[in-house]
mmCIF file of C-alpha atoms in Angstrom:
data_model
loop_
_atom_site.group_PDB
_atom_site.id
_atom_site.type_symbol
_atom_site.label_atom_id
_atom_site.label_comp_id
_atom_site.label_asym_id
_atom_site.label_seq_id
_atom_site.Cartn_x
_atom_site.Cartn_y
_atom_site.Cartn_z
ATOM 1 C CA UNK A 1 128.689 70.189 204.857
ATOM 2 C CA UNK A 2 125.560 69.277 206.934
ATOM 3 C CA UNK A 3 123.377 66.244 206.926
ATOM 4 C CA UNK A 4 119.717 66.215 207.858
ATOM 5 C CA UNK A 5 117.132 63.460 208.418
ATOM 6 C CA UNK A 6 113.607 64.020 207.077
ATOM 7 C CA UNK A 7 110.448 61.950 206.969
ATOM 8 C CA UNK A 8 108.011 62.917 204.204
ATOM 9 C CA UNK A 9 104.780 60.939 204.079
ATOM 10 C CA UNK A 10 106.303 58.051 205.990
ATOM 11 C CA UNK A 11 109.479 57.824 203.829
ATOM 12 C CA UNK A 12 112.832 58.601 205.419
ATOM 13 C CA UNK A 13 115.310 60.841 203.611
ATOM 14 C CA UNK A 14 118.917 61.661 204.449
ATOM 15 C CA UNK A 15 119.731 65.002 202.853
ATOM 16 C CA UNK A 16 123.372 66.187 202.771
ATOM 17 C CA UNK A 17 124.014 69.744 201.724
ATOM 18 C CA UNK A 18 127.233 69.663 199.710
ATOM 19 C CA UNK A 19 127.483 73.203 198.406
ATOM 20 C CA UNK A 20 125.307 76.358 198.302
ATOM 21 C CA UNK A 21 125.668 79.189 195.769
ATOM 22 C CA UNK A 22 122.946 81.816 196.149
ATOM 23 C CA UNK A 23 119.654 80.032 195.593
ATOM 24 C CA UNK A 24 121.270 76.900 194.057
ATOM 25 C CA UNK A 25 122.276 74.039 196.313
ATOM 26 C CA UNK A 26 124.013 70.840 195.473
ATOM 27 C CA UNK A 27 122.654 68.085 197.748
ATOM 28 C CA UNK A 28 122.733 64.341 198.109
ATOM 29 C CA UNK A 29 119.350 62.725 198.844
ATOM 30 C CA UNK A 30 119.975 59.161 200.175
ATOM 31 C CA UNK A 31 123.262 59.260 198.236
ATOM 32 C CA UNK A 32 121.880 60.567 194.963
ATOM 33 C CA UNK A 33 123.284 63.974 193.890
ATOM 34 C CA UNK A 34 120.787 66.683 192.907
ATOM 35 C CA UNK A 35 121.009 70.352 192.105
ATOM 36 C CA UNK A 36 118.026 72.258 193.590
ATOM 37 C CA UNK A 37 116.734 75.737 193.501
ATOM 38 C CA UNK A 38 115.730 77.053 196.884
ATOM 39 C CA UNK A 39 112.877 79.491 197.374
ATOM 40 C CA UNK A 40 115.109 81.800 199.393
ATOM 41 C CA UNK A 41 118.886 81.705 199.834
ATOM 42 C CA UNK A 42 120.359 80.241 202.987
ATOM 43 C CA UNK A 43 122.396 82.619 205.181
ATOM 44 C CA UNK A 44 125.899 82.574 203.823
ATOM 45 C CA UNK A 45 127.326 83.010 207.257
ATOM 46 C CA UNK A 46 125.846 79.719 208.444
ATOM 47 C CA UNK A 47 126.604 77.844 205.286
ATOM 48 C CA UNK A 48 129.828 78.956 203.521
ATOM 49 C CA UNK A 49 130.279 78.311 199.861
ATOM 50 C CA UNK A 50 132.704 75.469 199.315
ATOM 51 C CA UNK A 51 135.436 75.444 196.740
ATOM 52 C CA UNK A 52 134.696 73.357 193.656
ATOM 53 C CA UNK A 53 134.978 69.658 194.434
ATOM 54 C CA UNK A 54 136.463 67.152 192.146
ATOM 55 C CA UNK A 55 133.821 64.827 190.654
ATOM 56 C CA UNK A 56 134.615 61.547 188.851
ATOM 57 C CA UNK A 57 131.531 61.887 186.546
ATOM 58 C CA UNK A 58 129.371 64.867 185.676
ATOM 59 C CA UNK A 59 126.056 65.036 187.519
ATOM 60 C CA UNK A 60 123.193 65.033 184.985
ATOM 61 C CA UNK A 61 120.109 67.062 186.042
ATOM 62 C CA UNK A 62 117.443 64.452 186.350
ATOM 63 C CA UNK A 63 113.764 65.206 186.361
ATOM 64 C CA UNK A 64 112.616 65.271 189.981
ATOM 65 C CA UNK A 65 109.137 64.012 190.985
ATOM 66 C CA UNK A 66 107.431 65.681 193.934
ATOM 67 C CA UNK A 67 106.412 63.263 196.629
ATOM 68 C CA UNK A 68 104.729 65.698 199.026
ATOM 69 C CA UNK A 69 103.173 69.161 198.845
ATOM 70 C CA UNK A 70 105.759 70.450 201.328
ATOM 71 C CA UNK A 71 109.297 70.049 200.136
ATOM 72 C CA UNK A 72 112.323 69.203 202.202
ATOM 73 C CA UNK A 73 115.324 71.613 202.589
ATOM 74 C CA UNK A 74 113.179 74.324 200.934
ATOM 75 C CA UNK A 75 113.710 72.668 197.616
ATOM 76 C CA UNK A 76 111.175 72.401 194.869
ATOM 77 C CA UNK A 77 110.993 68.588 195.108
ATOM 78 C CA UNK A 78 112.631 65.513 196.670
ATOM 79 C CA UNK A 79 112.618 62.096 195.127
ATOM 80 C CA UNK A 80 111.671 58.802 196.805
ATOM 81 C CA UNK A 81 114.381 56.732 198.387
ATOM 82 C CA UNK A 82 116.588 55.240 195.595
ATOM 83 C CA UNK A 83 118.202 51.821 195.764
ATOM 84 C CA UNK A 84 120.567 51.885 192.810
ATOM 85 C CA UNK A 85 121.939 55.003 191.171
ATOM 86 C CA UNK A 86 121.693 54.946 187.375
ATOM 87 C CA UNK A 87 123.279 57.188 184.755
ATOM 88 C CA UNK A 88 119.857 58.302 183.568
ATOM 89 C CA UNK A 89 118.009 58.035 186.864
ATOM 90 C CA UNK A 90 114.452 59.190 186.286
ATOM 91 C CA UNK A 91 114.647 59.078 182.460
ATOM 92 C CA UNK A 92 111.575 57.446 181.032
ATOM 93 C CA UNK A 93 108.073 56.679 182.098
ATOM 94 C CA UNK A 94 107.495 56.460 185.823
ATOM 95 C CA UNK A 95 105.775 53.447 187.387
ATOM 96 C CA UNK A 96 103.785 54.860 190.286
ATOM 97 C CA UNK A 97 102.202 53.209 193.312
ATOM 98 C CA UNK A 98 98.411 52.763 192.640
ATOM 99 C CA UNK A 99 97.716 52.775 196.403
ATOM 100 C CA UNK A 100 99.665 53.075 199.602
ATOM 101 C CA UNK A 101 101.512 49.949 200.784
ATOM 102 C CA UNK A 102 104.763 48.123 201.415
ATOM 103 C CA UNK A 103 107.151 46.836 198.764
ATOM 104 C CA UNK A 104 107.303 43.027 199.061
ATOM 105 C CA UNK A 105 109.364 42.184 195.964
ATOM 106 C CA UNK A 106 111.237 43.988 193.196
ATOM 107 C CA UNK A 107 111.325 41.679 190.172
ATOM 108 C CA UNK A 108 113.664 43.730 187.987
ATOM 109 C CA UNK A 109 116.929 45.560 188.232
ATOM 110 C CA UNK A 110 118.344 48.636 186.481
ATOM 111 C CA UNK A 111 119.166 47.773 182.883
ATOM 112 C CA UNK A 112 116.563 44.868 182.600
ATOM 113 C CA UNK A 113 114.326 44.960 179.527
ATOM 114 C CA UNK A 114 110.633 44.680 180.267
ATOM 115 C CA UNK A 115 107.516 44.126 178.182
ATOM 116 C CA UNK A 116 104.025 45.431 178.666
ATOM 117 C CA UNK A 117 102.324 43.415 181.386
ATOM 118 C CA UNK A 118 105.513 42.133 183.064
ATOM 119 C CA UNK A 119 105.216 42.219 186.855
ATOM 120 C CA UNK A 120 107.925 44.564 188.039
ATOM 121 C CA UNK A 121 107.026 45.058 191.732
ATOM 122 C CA UNK A 122 104.802 43.290 194.237
ATOM 123 C CA UNK A 123 103.017 45.772 196.571
ATOM 124 C CA UNK A 124 101.304 44.703 199.684
ATOM 125 C CA UNK A 125 98.272 46.767 200.571
ATOM 126 C CA UNK A 126 95.642 45.891 203.187
ATOM 127 C CA UNK A 127 97.211 42.392 203.540
ATOM 128 C CA UNK A 128 96.903 41.668 199.815
ATOM 129 C CA UNK A 129 99.606 41.195 197.304
ATOM 130 C CA UNK A 130 99.247 43.460 194.269
ATOM 131 C CA UNK A 131 101.284 42.788 191.133
ATOM 132 C CA UNK A 132 102.438 46.043 189.610
ATOM 133 C CA UNK A 133 102.826 45.540 185.860
ATOM 134 C CA UNK A 134 104.822 47.524 183.354
ATOM 135 C CA UNK A 135 102.500 49.709 181.320
ATOM 136 C CA UNK A 136 105.047 50.194 178.512
ATOM 137 C CA UNK A 137 108.013 48.221 177.102
ATOM 138 C CA UNK A 138 111.549 49.412 177.561
ATOM 139 C CA UNK A 139 114.587 49.287 179.828
ATOM 140 C CA UNK A 140 114.467 49.935 183.570
ATOM 141 C CA UNK A 141 116.420 53.181 184.049
ATOM 142 C CA UNK A 142 116.039 53.569 187.815
ATOM 143 C CA UNK A 143 114.575 51.830 190.820
ATOM 144 C CA UNK A 144 113.574 54.275 193.534
ATOM 145 C CA UNK A 145 112.425 51.901 196.314
ATOM 146 C CA UNK A 146 113.753 48.966 198.291
ATOM 147 C CA UNK A 147 112.065 45.835 199.545
ATOM 148 C CA UNK A 148 110.265 46.732 202.794
ATOM 149 C CA UNK A 149 109.816 50.405 201.941
ATOM 150 C CA UNK A 150 106.453 52.000 202.583
ATOM 151 C CA UNK A 151 105.085 54.002 199.594
ATOM 152 C CA UNK A 152 102.182 56.398 199.384
ATOM 153 C CA UNK A 153 99.743 56.464 196.474
ATOM 154 C CA UNK A 154 101.312 58.114 193.439
ATOM 155 C CA UNK A 155 104.913 57.640 194.595
ATOM 156 C CA UNK A 156 107.294 56.842 191.761
ATOM 157 C CA UNK A 157 108.750 53.322 192.400
ATOM 158 C CA UNK A 158 110.799 52.933 189.203
ATOM 159 C CA UNK A 159 111.183 54.269 185.706
ATOM 160 C CA UNK A 160 111.149 52.555 182.295
ATOM 161 C CA UNK A 161 112.920 54.274 179.423
#
């Protein structure tokens, strides 16, 4: 339908509106599908409702973590930039950035098993390398950042289920 470019707290998002039905919109944020509830409906004349599209797999409603007080596309929340889609993206305990910085290394991939204390991400902040460790054991269910991404304090970088 329409594609928009947003920057929220220094992170770029590409939001594609796929379908709008009243206050519910189906959107793709950086290629990841979401169903969002808008605060007010979009003018139907500007954005016609599309016929049902064929999907190869059902889209599970994943928990969405707010990254900014103001939300993009009048949604209730937008996730950080994902690198790899996962069946249960967002399922599990989030690993959040303890301070703003740049992702220098991602030491795991979706599906990897991690133990408490394993270094999962290396975050550079103020010219220092910070090892981000898993605070719980489990399987990596999603990775929401890429090497070179800038993250703000509290941004979810990955989830461990």
